[in-house]
Structures are given as C-alpha cells and as structure tokens.
GROMACS .gro file of C-alpha atoms in nm:
model
  169
    1MET     CA    1  11.659  10.262   4.555
    2VAL     CA    2  11.695  10.104   4.901
    3LEU     CA    3  11.417   9.854   4.826
    4LYS     CA    4  11.571   9.778   4.488
    5ALA     CA    5  11.911   9.720   4.653
    6LYS     CA    6  11.757   9.486   4.912
    7LEU     CA    7  11.575   9.288   4.644
    8LEU     CA    8  11.885   9.264   4.426
    9ASN     CA    9  12.092   9.149   4.724
   10LEU     CA   10  11.842   8.867   4.782
   11VAL     CA   11  11.877   8.772   4.414
   12PHE     CA   12  12.257   8.784   4.443
   13LYS     CA   13  12.243   8.557   4.749
   14ARG     CA   14  12.037   8.304   4.551
   15MET     CA   15  12.279   8.330   4.261
   16ALA     CA   16  12.572   8.278   4.497
   17LYS     CA   17  12.403   7.965   4.631
   18GLY     CA   18  12.357   7.837   4.276
   19TYR     CA   19  12.722   7.903   4.191
   20GLN     CA   20  12.822   7.734   4.517
   21GLU     CA   21  12.636   7.424   4.398
   22GLN     CA   22  12.820   7.446   4.063
   23LYS     CA   23  13.152   7.461   4.244
   24VAL     CA   24  13.111   7.094   4.340
   25TYR     CA   25  13.089   6.999   3.971
   26TYR     CA   26  13.392   7.209   3.881
   27GLN     CA   27  13.586   7.036   4.160
   28LYS     CA   28  13.480   6.698   4.019
   29MET     CA   29  13.593   6.811   3.673
   30LEU     CA   30  13.932   6.905   3.818
   31GLU     CA   31  13.960   6.563   3.985
   32VAL     CA   32  13.875   6.390   3.656
   33ALA     CA   33  14.128   6.608   3.471
   34ARG     CA   34  14.396   6.504   3.721
   35GLU     CA   35  14.299   6.139   3.672
   36GLN     CA   36  14.337   6.193   3.296
   37GLU     CA   37  14.682   6.334   3.364
   38VAL     CA   38  14.781   6.016   3.551
   39VAL     CA   39  14.647   5.792   3.272
   40LEU     CA   40  14.824   5.994   3.001
   41ASN     CA   41  15.156   5.972   3.185
   42GLU     CA   42  15.149   5.593   3.218
   43GLU     CA   43  15.400   5.396   3.008
   44GLU     CA   44  15.113   5.235   2.816
   45VAL     CA   45  14.809   5.461   2.801
   46ASN     CA   46  14.489   5.276   2.889
   47MET     CA   47  14.267   5.420   2.615
   48GLU     CA   48  13.949   5.267   2.756
   49LYS     CA   49  14.009   5.435   3.091
   50LEU     CA   50  14.094   5.762   2.915
   51PHE     CA   51  13.773   5.752   2.711
   52ASN     CA   52  13.572   5.679   3.027
   53LEU     CA   53  13.724   5.984   3.197
   54ILE     CA   54  13.649   6.200   2.893
   55GLU     CA   55  13.289   6.077   2.905
   56GLN     CA   56  13.266   6.164   3.277
   57ARG     CA   57  13.388   6.517   3.202
   58GLN     CA   58  13.134   6.551   2.924
   59GLU     CA   59  12.853   6.453   3.162
   60LEU     CA   60  12.972   6.708   3.418
   61MET     CA   61  12.981   6.981   3.151
   62VAL     CA   62  12.626   6.895   3.039
   63THR     CA   63  12.510   6.922   3.402
   64LEU     CA   64  12.680   7.260   3.441
   65ASP     CA   65  12.524   7.384   3.117
   66LYS     CA   66  12.179   7.285   3.246
   67MET     CA   67  12.247   7.467   3.575
   68ASN     CA   68  12.345   7.782   3.385
   69VAL     CA   69  12.038   7.795   3.159
   70GLY     CA   70  11.827   7.990   3.408
   71LEU     CA   71  12.104   8.236   3.484
   72VAL     CA   72  12.116   8.385   3.133
   73ASP     CA   73  11.782   8.567   3.163
   74LEU     CA   74  11.846   8.661   3.525
   75LYS     CA   75  12.182   8.816   3.434
   76LYS     CA   76  12.016   9.020   3.160
   77GLU     CA   77  11.751   9.148   3.402
   78ILE     CA   78  12.022   9.248   3.651
   79ARG     CA   79  12.222   9.426   3.379
   80ASP     CA   80  11.909   9.616   3.280
   81ALA     CA   81  11.815   9.697   3.642
   82LEU     CA   82  12.163   9.827   3.723
   83GLY     CA   83  12.228   9.984   3.383
   84ILE     CA   84  12.553   9.797   3.324
   85GLU     CA   85  12.691   9.664   2.995
   86GLU     CA   86  12.827   9.332   3.117
   87PHE     CA   87  12.744   9.105   3.408
   88LYS     CA   88  13.076   9.145   3.586
   89ILE     CA   89  13.112   9.149   3.961
   90SER     CA   90  13.327   9.463   3.945
   91SER     CA   91  13.052   9.647   3.752
   92ILE     CA   92  12.790   9.527   4.001
   93GLN     CA   93  13.002   9.636   4.299
   94GLU     CA   94  13.030   9.987   4.152
   95LYS     CA   95  12.650  10.015   4.152
   96ILE     CA   96  12.545   9.827   4.465
   97THR     CA   97  12.682   9.674   4.785
   98GLY     CA   98  12.551   9.434   5.044
   99PRO     CA   99  12.573   9.078   5.172
  100GLY     CA  100  12.436   8.928   4.849
  101VAL     CA  101  12.692   9.108   4.636
  102LYS     CA  102  12.971   8.999   4.872
  103ALA     CA  103  12.853   8.635   4.869
  104LEU     CA  104  12.837   8.640   4.489
  105ALA     CA  105  13.181   8.802   4.460
  106ASP     CA  106  13.330   8.542   4.697
  107VAL     CA  107  13.189   8.240   4.517
  108LEU     CA  108  13.277   8.380   4.172
  109GLY     CA  109  13.633   8.434   4.295
  110GLU     CA  110  13.650   8.072   4.413
  111LEU     CA  111  13.510   7.951   4.080
  112LYS     CA  112  13.764   8.158   3.890
  113ILE     CA  113  14.049   7.991   4.082
  114LEU     CA  114  13.903   7.645   4.015
  115VAL     CA  115  13.860   7.715   3.644
  116GLU     CA  116  14.218   7.846   3.617
  117LYS     CA  117  14.348   7.525   3.781
  118LEU     CA  118  14.133   7.320   3.544
  119LYS     CA  119  14.269   7.507   3.242
  120LYS     CA  120  14.629   7.446   3.351
  121VAL     CA  121  14.573   7.072   3.392
  122ASP     CA  122  14.385   7.060   3.060
  123GLN     CA  123  14.669   7.237   2.880
  124LYS     CA  124  14.924   6.991   3.020
  125ASN     CA  125  14.696   6.700   2.927
  126GLU     CA  126  14.654   6.830   2.574
  127ILE     CA  127  15.031   6.852   2.525
  128THR     CA  128  15.080   6.504   2.671
  129LEU     CA  129  14.799   6.361   2.456
  130ARG     CA  130  14.959   6.508   2.143
  131LYS     CA  131  15.289   6.342   2.237
  132VAL     CA  132  15.115   6.009   2.296
  133MET     CA  133  14.943   6.037   1.958
  134GLN     CA  134  15.273   6.122   1.784
  135LYS     CA  135  15.442   5.825   1.951
  136THR     CA  136  15.157   5.597   1.842
  137GLN     CA  137  15.171   5.728   1.485
  138GLU     CA  138  15.548   5.672   1.476
  139GLN     CA  139  15.506   5.316   1.605
  140LEU     CA  140  15.241   5.255   1.338
  141ARG     CA  141  15.473   5.387   1.065
  142ILE     CA  142  15.751   5.156   1.187
  143LEU     CA  143  15.515   4.859   1.190
  144GLN     CA  144  15.398   4.936   0.836
  145LYS     CA  145  15.756   4.979   0.717
  146ASN     CA  146  15.860   4.647   0.875
  147LYS     CA  147  15.560   4.473   0.720
  148LYS     CA  148  15.659   4.598   0.373
  149ALA     CA  149  16.016   4.485   0.430
  150ASP     CA  150  15.898   4.140   0.542
  151GLU     CA  151  15.678   4.112   0.234
  152ALA     CA  152  15.969   4.209   0.007
  153TYR     CA  153  16.185   3.928   0.148
  154GLN     CA  154  15.915   3.663   0.125
  155ALA     CA  155  15.985   3.411  -0.148
  156SER     CA  156  15.739   3.454  -0.428
  157PRO     CA  157  15.523   3.148  -0.480
  158LEU     CA  158  15.645   2.913  -0.751
  159ASN     CA  159  15.440   2.876  -1.063
  160GLU     CA  160  15.275   2.541  -1.016
  161GLU     CA  161  15.156   2.504  -1.372
  162GLY     CA  162  15.380   2.299  -1.593
  163VAL     CA  163  15.480   2.421  -1.935
  164PHE     CA  164  15.549   2.179  -2.219
  165ILE     CA  165  15.727   2.299  -2.527
  166ASP     CA  166  15.706   2.075  -2.833
  167TYR     CA  167  16.022   2.111  -3.045
  168THR     CA  168  15.936   1.832  -3.289
  169GLU     CA  169  15.770   2.037  -3.555
   0.00000   0.00000   0.00000
C-alpha cells in the first residue's frame, strides 16, 4: 500500500501541474467575461467587439476541453485504484494523503474559486444581454410602427391615366 500511495501521489502531483496550467486559461476567460461586461454596459453596445469576445471565450473553452481529454481515463483509473465512486478530492483525501494529494487539493480549490467568479460575471452578463436585446427589440418595434404611420400619411399616387366618357350616344 505504501508503494501504491507513493505512485498515486506522483500522479496527483502531475495532475495538479496540469490543472495549474489550466488555471491560466480560466483566468483569461474571467478577463474576457469582464471585458464583455464593460461592452454590454456601454450606452451603445459594440456588437462586433462583443462577438469577438465571445469568439475568444469559445477558443479558450476548446483549449480547456483538449487539456481535459487525457484526464478522463486517468480519473477512472484512480477511482478504480482507490475504490471510490466519484473523483472528488474529499473522497481521495479519505483514502490517501501526501504531497501530491495536497497539491491537487490546493489547485482544485483555486480553480473552484475562479469558476465561481466566472459564473457570477456570466450571470450578470446574461441578464444585461437580455436587457440589451429587449431594448433593441422595442426600438425595432417603434421604428416599424413609425414606418407604417409614415406610409399611411403618404399621399397615394394619382391615377395618371385619363378617362374619357362619351355621352353622345
């Protein structure tokens, strides 16, 4: 069991390093989300800038997905080795201790905080975006209503064809 614990701690250290690398991308996502917040709160929303920020976030998420691909199998192997249902740090800490477990717990805690901040900013942005969309829809309705009113007050074109009525018969 001692050898198994040492090996697993080495694996946990490598995993912690991988998550530490992911942290940079989560921080960038948070920065982009905050930039989105600024754009959404401008008087006139710059849609091009907003779409560029959304595209940046999408690229960051794709990168994170690629980084996580290898972890799926590794997590399953660890669950099997430790006999735990879910790959949760609390479950791991009940079964094993050591520097690798501590490093993993620390970095996962930091990631959790980052993700919670990201969710809060995203929730605010979603609410703001809905308001912007409602405002835009209302402005569009007003424009359409005004256009119909303008068309109703336009003089109808005169009939340019002449009509001759012959009363002599």
